[in-house]
Coordinates of C-alpha atoms and ligand atoms in Angstrom, one line a residue:
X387 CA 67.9 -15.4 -59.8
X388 CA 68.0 -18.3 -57.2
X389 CA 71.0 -20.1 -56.6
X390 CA 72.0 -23.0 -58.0
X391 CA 72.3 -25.8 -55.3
X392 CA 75.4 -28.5 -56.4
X393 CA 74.4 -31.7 -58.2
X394 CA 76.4 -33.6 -54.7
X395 CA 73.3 -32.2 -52.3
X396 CA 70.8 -32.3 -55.1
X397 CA 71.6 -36.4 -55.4
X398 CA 71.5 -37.0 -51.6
X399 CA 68.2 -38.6 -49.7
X400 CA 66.4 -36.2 -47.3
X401 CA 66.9 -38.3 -44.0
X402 CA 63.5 -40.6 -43.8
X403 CA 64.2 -41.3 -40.5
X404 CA 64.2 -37.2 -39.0
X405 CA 61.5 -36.4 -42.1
X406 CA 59.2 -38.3 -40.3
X407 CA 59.7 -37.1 -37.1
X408 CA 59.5 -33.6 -38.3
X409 CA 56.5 -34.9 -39.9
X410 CA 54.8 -36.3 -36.6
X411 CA 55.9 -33.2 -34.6
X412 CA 54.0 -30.6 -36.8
X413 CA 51.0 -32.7 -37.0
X414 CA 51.2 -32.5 -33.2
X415 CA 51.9 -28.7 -33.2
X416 CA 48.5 -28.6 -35.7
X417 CA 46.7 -30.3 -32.6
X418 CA 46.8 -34.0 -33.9
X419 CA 47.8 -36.8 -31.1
X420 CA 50.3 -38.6 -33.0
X421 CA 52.4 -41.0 -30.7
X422 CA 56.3 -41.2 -32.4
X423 CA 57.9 -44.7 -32.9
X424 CA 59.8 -42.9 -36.1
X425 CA 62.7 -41.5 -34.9
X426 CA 65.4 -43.4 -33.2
X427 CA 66.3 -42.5 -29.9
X428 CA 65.9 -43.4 -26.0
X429 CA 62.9 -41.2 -24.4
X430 CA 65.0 -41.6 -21.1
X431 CA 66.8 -38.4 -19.5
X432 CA 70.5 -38.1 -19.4
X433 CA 71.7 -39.7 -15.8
X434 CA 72.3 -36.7 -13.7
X435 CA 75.8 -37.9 -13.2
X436 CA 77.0 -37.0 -16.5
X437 CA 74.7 -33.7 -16.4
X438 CA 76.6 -32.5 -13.2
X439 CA 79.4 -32.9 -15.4
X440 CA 78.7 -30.6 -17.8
X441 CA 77.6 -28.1 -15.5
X442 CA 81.1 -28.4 -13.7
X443 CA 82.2 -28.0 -17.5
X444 CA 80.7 -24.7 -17.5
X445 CA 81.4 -23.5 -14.2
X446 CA 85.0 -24.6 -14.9
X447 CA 85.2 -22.4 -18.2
X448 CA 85.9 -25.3 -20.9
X449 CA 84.3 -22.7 -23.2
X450 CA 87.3 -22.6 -25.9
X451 CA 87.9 -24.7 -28.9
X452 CA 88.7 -28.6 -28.2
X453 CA 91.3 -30.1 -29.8
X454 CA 90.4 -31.7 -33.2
X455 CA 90.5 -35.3 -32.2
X456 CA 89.2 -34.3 -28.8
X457 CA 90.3 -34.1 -25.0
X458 CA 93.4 -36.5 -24.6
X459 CA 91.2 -37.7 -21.2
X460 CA 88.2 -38.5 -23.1
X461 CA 90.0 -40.2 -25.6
X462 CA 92.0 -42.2 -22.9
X463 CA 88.8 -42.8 -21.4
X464 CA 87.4 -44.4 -24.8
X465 CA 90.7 -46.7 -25.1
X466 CA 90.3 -48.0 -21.6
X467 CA 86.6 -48.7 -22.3
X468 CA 87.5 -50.4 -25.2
X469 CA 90.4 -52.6 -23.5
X470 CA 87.9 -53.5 -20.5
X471 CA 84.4 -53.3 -22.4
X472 CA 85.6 -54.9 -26.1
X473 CA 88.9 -56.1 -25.4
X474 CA 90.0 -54.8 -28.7
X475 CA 93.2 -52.1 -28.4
X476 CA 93.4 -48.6 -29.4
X477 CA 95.8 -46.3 -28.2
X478 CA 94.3 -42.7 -27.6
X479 CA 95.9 -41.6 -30.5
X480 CA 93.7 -43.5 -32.9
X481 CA 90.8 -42.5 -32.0
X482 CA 88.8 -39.4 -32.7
X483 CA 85.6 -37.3 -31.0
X484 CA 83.3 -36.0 -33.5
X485 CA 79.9 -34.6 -33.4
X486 CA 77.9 -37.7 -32.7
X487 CA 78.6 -41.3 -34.7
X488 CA 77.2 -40.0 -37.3
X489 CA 79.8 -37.7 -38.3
X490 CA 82.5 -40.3 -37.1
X491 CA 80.6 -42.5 -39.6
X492 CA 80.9 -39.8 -42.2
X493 CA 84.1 -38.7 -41.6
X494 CA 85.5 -42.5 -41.9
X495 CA 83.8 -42.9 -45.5
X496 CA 85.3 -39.5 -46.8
X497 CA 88.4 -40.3 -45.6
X498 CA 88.8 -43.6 -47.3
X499 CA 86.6 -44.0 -50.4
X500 CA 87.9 -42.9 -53.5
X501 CA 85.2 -42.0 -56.4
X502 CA 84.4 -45.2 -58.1
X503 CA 85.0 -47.4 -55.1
X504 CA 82.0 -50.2 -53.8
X505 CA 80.9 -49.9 -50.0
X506 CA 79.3 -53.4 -49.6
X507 CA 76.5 -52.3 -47.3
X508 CA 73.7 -55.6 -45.6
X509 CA 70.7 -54.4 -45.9
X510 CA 68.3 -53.6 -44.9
X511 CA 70.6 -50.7 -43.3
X512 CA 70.9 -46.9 -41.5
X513 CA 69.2 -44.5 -43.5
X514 CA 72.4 -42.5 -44.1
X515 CA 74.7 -45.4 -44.9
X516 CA 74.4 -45.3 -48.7
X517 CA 74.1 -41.5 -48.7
X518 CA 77.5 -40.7 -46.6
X519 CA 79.2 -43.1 -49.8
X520 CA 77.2 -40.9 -52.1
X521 CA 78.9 -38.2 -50.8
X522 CA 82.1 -40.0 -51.1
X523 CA 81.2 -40.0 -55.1
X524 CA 81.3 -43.8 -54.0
X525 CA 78.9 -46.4 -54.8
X526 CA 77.1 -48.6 -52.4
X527 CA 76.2 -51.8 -53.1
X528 CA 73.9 -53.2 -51.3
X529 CA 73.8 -56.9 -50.0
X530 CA 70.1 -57.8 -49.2
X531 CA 68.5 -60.2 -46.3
X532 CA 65.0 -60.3 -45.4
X533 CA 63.3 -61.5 -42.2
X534 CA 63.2 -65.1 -43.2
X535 CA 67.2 -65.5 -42.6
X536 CA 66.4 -62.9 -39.5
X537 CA 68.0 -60.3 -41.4
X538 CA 71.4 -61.4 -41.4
X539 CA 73.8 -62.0 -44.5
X540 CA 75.3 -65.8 -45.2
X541 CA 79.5 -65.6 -45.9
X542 CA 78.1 -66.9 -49.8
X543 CA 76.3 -63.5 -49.8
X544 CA 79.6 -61.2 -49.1
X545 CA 82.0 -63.3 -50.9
X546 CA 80.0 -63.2 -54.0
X547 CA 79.3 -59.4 -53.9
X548 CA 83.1 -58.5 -53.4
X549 CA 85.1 -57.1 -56.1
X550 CA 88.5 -55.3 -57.3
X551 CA 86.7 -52.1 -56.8
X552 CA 85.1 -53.1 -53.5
X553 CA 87.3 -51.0 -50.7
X554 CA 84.7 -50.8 -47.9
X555 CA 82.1 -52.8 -45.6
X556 CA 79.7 -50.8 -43.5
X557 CA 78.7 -53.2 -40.7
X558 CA 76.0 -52.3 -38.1
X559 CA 75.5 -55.0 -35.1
X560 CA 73.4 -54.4 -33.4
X561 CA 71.3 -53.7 -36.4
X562 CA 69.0 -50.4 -37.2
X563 CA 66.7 -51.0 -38.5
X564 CA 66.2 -54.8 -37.6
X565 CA 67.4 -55.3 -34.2
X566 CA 69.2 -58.5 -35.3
X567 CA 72.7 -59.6 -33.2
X568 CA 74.9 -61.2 -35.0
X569 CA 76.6 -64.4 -32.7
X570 CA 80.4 -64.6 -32.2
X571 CA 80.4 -67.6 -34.8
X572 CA 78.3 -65.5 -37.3
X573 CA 80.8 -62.6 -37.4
X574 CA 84.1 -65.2 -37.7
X575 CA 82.4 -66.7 -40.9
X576 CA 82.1 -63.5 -42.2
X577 CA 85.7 -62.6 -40.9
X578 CA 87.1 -65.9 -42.5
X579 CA 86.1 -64.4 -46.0
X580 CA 87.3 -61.2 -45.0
X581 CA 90.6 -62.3 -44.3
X582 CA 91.4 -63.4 -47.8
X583 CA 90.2 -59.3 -49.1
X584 CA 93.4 -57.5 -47.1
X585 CA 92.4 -54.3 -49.2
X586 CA 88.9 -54.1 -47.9
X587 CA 88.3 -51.8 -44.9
X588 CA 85.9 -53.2 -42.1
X589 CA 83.6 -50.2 -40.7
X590 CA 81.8 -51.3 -38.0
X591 CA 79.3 -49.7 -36.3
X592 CA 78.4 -50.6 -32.5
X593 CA 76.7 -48.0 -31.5
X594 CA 73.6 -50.1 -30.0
X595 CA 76.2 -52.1 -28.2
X596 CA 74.8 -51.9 -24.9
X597 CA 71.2 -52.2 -26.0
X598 CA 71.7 -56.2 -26.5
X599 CA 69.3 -59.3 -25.2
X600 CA 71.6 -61.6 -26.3
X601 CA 73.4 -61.3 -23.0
X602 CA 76.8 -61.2 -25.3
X603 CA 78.4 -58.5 -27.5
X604 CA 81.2 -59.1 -29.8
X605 CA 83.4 -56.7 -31.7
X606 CA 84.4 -56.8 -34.8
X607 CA 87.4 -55.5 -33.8
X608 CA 88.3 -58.0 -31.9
X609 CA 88.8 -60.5 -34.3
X610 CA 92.9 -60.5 -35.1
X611 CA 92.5 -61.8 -38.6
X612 CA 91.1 -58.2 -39.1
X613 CA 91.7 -56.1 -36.3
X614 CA 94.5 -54.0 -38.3
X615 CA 92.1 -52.7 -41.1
X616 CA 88.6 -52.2 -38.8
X617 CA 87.0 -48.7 -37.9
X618 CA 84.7 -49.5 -34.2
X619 CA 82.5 -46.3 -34.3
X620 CA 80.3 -45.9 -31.0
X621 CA 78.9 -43.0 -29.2
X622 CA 77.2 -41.7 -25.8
X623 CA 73.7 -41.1 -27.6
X624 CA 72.1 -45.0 -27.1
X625 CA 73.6 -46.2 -24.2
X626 CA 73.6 -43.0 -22.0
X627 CA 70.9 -41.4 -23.6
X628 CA 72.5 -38.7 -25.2
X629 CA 71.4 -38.4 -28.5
X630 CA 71.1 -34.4 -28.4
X631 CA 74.7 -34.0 -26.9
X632 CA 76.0 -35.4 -30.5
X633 CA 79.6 -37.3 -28.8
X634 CA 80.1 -40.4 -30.9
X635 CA 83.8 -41.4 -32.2
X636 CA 85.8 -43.7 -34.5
X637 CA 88.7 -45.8 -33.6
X638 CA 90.9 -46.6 -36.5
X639 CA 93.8 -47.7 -37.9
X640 CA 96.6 -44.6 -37.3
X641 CA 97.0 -43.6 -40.4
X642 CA 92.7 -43.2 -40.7
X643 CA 92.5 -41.5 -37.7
X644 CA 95.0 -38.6 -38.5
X645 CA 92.6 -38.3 -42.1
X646 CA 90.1 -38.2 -40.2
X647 CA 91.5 -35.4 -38.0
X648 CA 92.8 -33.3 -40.8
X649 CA 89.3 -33.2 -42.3
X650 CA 87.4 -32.7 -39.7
X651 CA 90.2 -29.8 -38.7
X652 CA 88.5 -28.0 -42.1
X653 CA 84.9 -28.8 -41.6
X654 CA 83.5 -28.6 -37.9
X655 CA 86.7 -28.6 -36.1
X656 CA 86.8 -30.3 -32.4
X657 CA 83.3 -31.4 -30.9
X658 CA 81.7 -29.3 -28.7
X659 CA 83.8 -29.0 -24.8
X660 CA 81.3 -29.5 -22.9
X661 CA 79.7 -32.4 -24.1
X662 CA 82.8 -34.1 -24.6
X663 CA 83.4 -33.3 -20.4
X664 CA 79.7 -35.0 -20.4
X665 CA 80.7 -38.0 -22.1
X666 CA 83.8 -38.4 -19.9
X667 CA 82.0 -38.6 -17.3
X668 CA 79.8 -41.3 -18.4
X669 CA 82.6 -43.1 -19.7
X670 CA 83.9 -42.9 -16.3
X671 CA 81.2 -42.8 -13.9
X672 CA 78.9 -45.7 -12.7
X673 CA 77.4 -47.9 -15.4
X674 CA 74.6 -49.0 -13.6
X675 CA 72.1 -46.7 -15.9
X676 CA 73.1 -48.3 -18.8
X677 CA 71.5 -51.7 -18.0
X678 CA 68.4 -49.9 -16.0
X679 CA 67.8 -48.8 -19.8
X680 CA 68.7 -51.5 -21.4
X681 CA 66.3 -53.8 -19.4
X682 CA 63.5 -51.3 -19.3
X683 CA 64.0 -51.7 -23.4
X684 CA 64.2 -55.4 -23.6
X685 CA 60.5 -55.1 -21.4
X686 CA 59.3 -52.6 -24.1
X687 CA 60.5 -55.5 -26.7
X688 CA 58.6 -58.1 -25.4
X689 CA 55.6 -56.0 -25.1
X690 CA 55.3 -54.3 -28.7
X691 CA 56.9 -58.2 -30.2
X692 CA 53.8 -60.0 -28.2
X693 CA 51.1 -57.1 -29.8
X694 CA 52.7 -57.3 -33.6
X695 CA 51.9 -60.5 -33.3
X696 CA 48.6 -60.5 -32.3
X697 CA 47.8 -58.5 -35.8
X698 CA 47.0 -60.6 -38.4
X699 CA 49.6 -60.2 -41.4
X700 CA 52.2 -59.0 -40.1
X701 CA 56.0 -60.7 -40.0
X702 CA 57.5 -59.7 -37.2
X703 CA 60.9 -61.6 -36.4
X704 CA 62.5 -61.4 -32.2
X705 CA 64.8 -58.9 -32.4
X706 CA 67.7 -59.2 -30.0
X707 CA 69.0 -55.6 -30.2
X708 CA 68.9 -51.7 -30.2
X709 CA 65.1 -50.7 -30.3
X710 CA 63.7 -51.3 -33.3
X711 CA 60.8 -53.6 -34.5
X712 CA 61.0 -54.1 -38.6
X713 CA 57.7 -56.0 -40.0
X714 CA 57.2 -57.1 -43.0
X715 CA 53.9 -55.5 -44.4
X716 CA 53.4 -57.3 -47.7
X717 CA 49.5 -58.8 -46.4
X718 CA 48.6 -55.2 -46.4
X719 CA 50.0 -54.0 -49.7
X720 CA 47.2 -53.5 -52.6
X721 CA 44.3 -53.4 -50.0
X722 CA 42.6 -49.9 -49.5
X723 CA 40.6 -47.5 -47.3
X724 CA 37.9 -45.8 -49.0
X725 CA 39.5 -44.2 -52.2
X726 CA 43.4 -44.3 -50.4
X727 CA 45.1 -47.5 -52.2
X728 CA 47.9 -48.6 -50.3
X729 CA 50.5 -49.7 -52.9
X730 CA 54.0 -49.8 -51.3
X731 CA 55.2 -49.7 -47.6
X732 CA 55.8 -46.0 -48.0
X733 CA 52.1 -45.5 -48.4
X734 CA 51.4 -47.6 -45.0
X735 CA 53.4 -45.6 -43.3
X736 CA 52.1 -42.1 -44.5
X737 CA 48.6 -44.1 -43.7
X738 CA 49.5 -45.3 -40.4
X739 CA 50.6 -42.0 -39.5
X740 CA 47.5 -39.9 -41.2
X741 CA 45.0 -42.3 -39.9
X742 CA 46.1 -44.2 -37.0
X743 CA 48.3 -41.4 -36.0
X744 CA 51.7 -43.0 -35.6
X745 CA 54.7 -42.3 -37.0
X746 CA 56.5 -45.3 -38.2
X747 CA 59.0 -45.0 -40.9
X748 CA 59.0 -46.8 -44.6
X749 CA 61.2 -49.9 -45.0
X750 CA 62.0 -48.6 -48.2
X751 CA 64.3 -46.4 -46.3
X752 CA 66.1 -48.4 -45.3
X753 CA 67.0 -50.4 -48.9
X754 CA 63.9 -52.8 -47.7
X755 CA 60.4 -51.7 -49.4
X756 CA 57.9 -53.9 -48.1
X757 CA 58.6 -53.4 -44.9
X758 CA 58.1 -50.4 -41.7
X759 CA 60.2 -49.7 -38.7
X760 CA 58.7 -48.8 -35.6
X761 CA 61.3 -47.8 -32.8
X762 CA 60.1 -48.7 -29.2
X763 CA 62.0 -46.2 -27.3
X764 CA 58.8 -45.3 -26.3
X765 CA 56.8 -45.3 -22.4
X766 CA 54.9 -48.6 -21.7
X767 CA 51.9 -46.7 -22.5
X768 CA 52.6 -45.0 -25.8
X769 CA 53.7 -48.5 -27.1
X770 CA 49.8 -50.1 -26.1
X771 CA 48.3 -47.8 -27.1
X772 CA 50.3 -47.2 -30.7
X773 CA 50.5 -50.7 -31.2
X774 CA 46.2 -51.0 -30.6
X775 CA 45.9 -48.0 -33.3
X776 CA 48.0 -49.6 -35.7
X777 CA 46.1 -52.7 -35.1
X778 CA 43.0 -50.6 -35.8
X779 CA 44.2 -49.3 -38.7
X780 CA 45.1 -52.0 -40.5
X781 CA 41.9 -53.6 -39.7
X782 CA 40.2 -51.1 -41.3
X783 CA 41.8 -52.0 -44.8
X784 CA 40.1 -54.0 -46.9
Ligands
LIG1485 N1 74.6 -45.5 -36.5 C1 73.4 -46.0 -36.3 C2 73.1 -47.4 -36.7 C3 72.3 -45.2 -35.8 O1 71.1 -45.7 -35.7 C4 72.6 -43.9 -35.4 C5 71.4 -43.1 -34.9 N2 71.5 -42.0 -34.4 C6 73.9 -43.4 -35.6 C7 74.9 -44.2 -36.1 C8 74.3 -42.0 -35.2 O2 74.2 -41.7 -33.9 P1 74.7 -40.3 -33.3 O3 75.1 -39.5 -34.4 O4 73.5 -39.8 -32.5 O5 75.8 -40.7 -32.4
LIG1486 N1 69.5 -43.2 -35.7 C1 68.2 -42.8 -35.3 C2 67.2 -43.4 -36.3 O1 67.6 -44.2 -37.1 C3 68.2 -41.3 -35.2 C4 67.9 -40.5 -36.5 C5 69.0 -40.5 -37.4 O2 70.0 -39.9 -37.1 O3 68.8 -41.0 -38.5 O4 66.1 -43.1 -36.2

């Protein structure tokens, strides 16, 4: 007899955005030259700072169990950063090391939902956003913008979709999938209507921070209207391109942060030691990577903006942020090749990666069918020549 796997797993999405990476890589272990824009993360090597670190880590024997919320020095670390970076205040105590943002994210949304509760989510949003409230026995409800409003949602919009039940906001600026950056006066109209909801939590998610054009980064937390009742969740894995070190944290109101701690004391207990000695030390150390990637990506985003637009059909707004490019597709939808129809953005996307061989990922994702996300944390190269095959490829449909 096989086991019976639980109706909560069962419900939950397969992650899109990894699916289609796995995807990509086995075509490319079958031989195939598929170039990769699916996943999400810098191609760029840890600075060797912050890798000497975690050698020392080693060398220095930080091989038993951290403490749940993590090292009191890289939690310091993370409230001084936030003082000077964000000027927003969190004491050390409040904030809590998990095993990347995502689990801070995950963590955040166990620890506060209640089943039945609404999680007001923008889309189009994270892959994983509406699943974590899933898991939560939550539900999310989604508030939708498109790229004629650049992505963003109006104050109308998140007035009119709050209720009684609504308990959460997940908030992601910079934006994955659409790179948009909300401005300083964008965030305080949204802050003016959440200031009349004191019940509603604000998560907000800032993990593409550093990768900004804008030349300006404001956290929500930093507004005081609702500064006592907002999560900041951020991480090492963007900005210090440390995705496979999996260091990310919240910061939270007290009372969040010691829920937090106490579940994830039963589930994975304290990240792993010596990443957490890695992150310190790029919390620490010299910042001057940080804007060597960020420019090299804001080069890489005028490049692959400049070629969208050269192919007929496609939307393409100016993102200001993280490293994502999200066209709207709809010119393409209902053409063919040969006998393949292409119907839905999910079926440009498995084209584009069968026949043009590159790995995008389906807007539909995202809560935002009609459109594909292409991440250009790519070389200078790879981004030409994906962007001539997709070009191609569409081409080709008729
Ligand atoms: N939030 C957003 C918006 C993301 O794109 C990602 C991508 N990895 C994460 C959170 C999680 O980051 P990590 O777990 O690698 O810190
Ligand atoms: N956040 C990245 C992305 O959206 C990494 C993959 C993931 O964790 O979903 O592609």
């Amino acid at each position: 007899m096989i086991p019976e796997i639980s109706q909560r797993i069962q419900a939950l999405a397969v992650s899109q955005t990894l699916a289609m990476s796995q995807r990509s890589s086995q075509l490319r272990s079958e031989g195939v030259d598929v170039i990769n824009l699916s996943v999400g993360e810098p191609d760029f090597f840890t600075p060797d700072h912050i890798k000497l670190a975690a050698i020392k880590a080693v060398d220095d024997n930080f091989s038993f169990y951290s403490p749940v919320p993590g090292y009191m020095s890289l939690r310091k670390a993370i409230s001084e950063k936030l003082r000077k970076e964000n000027s927003v205040s969190f004491a050390p105590e409040q904030i809590v090391v998990g095993n990347g943002a995502k689990q801070a994210l995950c963590n955040v949304v166990l620890a506060t939902v209640n089943p039945g509760d609404e999680v007001l989510i923008p889309t189009p949003a994270w892959v994983s956003y509406f699943e974590m409230v899933k898991l939560a026995d939550g539900t999310g409800v989604a508030i939708p913008s498109g790229i004629d409003t650049d992505f963003k949602i109006t104050p109308a919009q998140l007035q009119e979709a709050i209720t009684d039940k609504t308990s959460l906001l997940m908030f992601c600026s910079p934006s994955n999938p659409t790179g948009s950056v909300y401005t300083r006066e964008e965030l305080q109209a949204l802050v003016d209507v959440l200031a009349k909801y004191p019940r509603i939590t604000i998560v907000s998610d800032e993990i593409y921070e550093h990768i900004n054009y804008t030349g300006n980064f404001t956290s929500m937390a930093s507004f005081p209207e609702i500064a006592d009742r907002t999560v900041l969740i951020n991480g090492v894995s963007k900005a210090y391109a440390m995705t496979g070190w999996r260091i990310g944290y919240c910061a939270a109101p007290l009372n969040i942060a010691k829920a937090v701690s106490k579940l994830q004391g039963q589930y994975t207990s304290g990240a792993s030691s010596i990443a957490q000695k890695a992150a310190e030390a790029a919390y620490t150390g010299p910042q001057d990577c940080v804007e060597e990637m960020r420019k090299a990506f804001e080069r890489r985003r005028d490049l692959v903006v400049r070629m969208a637009r050269e192919i007929p059909g496609l939307k393409v707004n100016q993102p200001m942020g993280a490293f994502y490019l999200f066209p709207e597709v709809s010119a393409y939808l209902g053409k063919s090749y040969g006998d393949r129809k292409i119907e839905t953005s999910a079926d440009l996307a498995m084209y584009l990666l069968e026949e043009g061989h590159v790995a995008t990922v389906d807007g539909a994702a995202f809560g935002a069918p009609g459109y594909i996300r292409l991440s250009y944390a790519a070389s200078d190269d790879q981004l030409k020549e994906a962007m001539r095959r997709i070009a191609d490829a569409l081409a080709r449909l008729a």
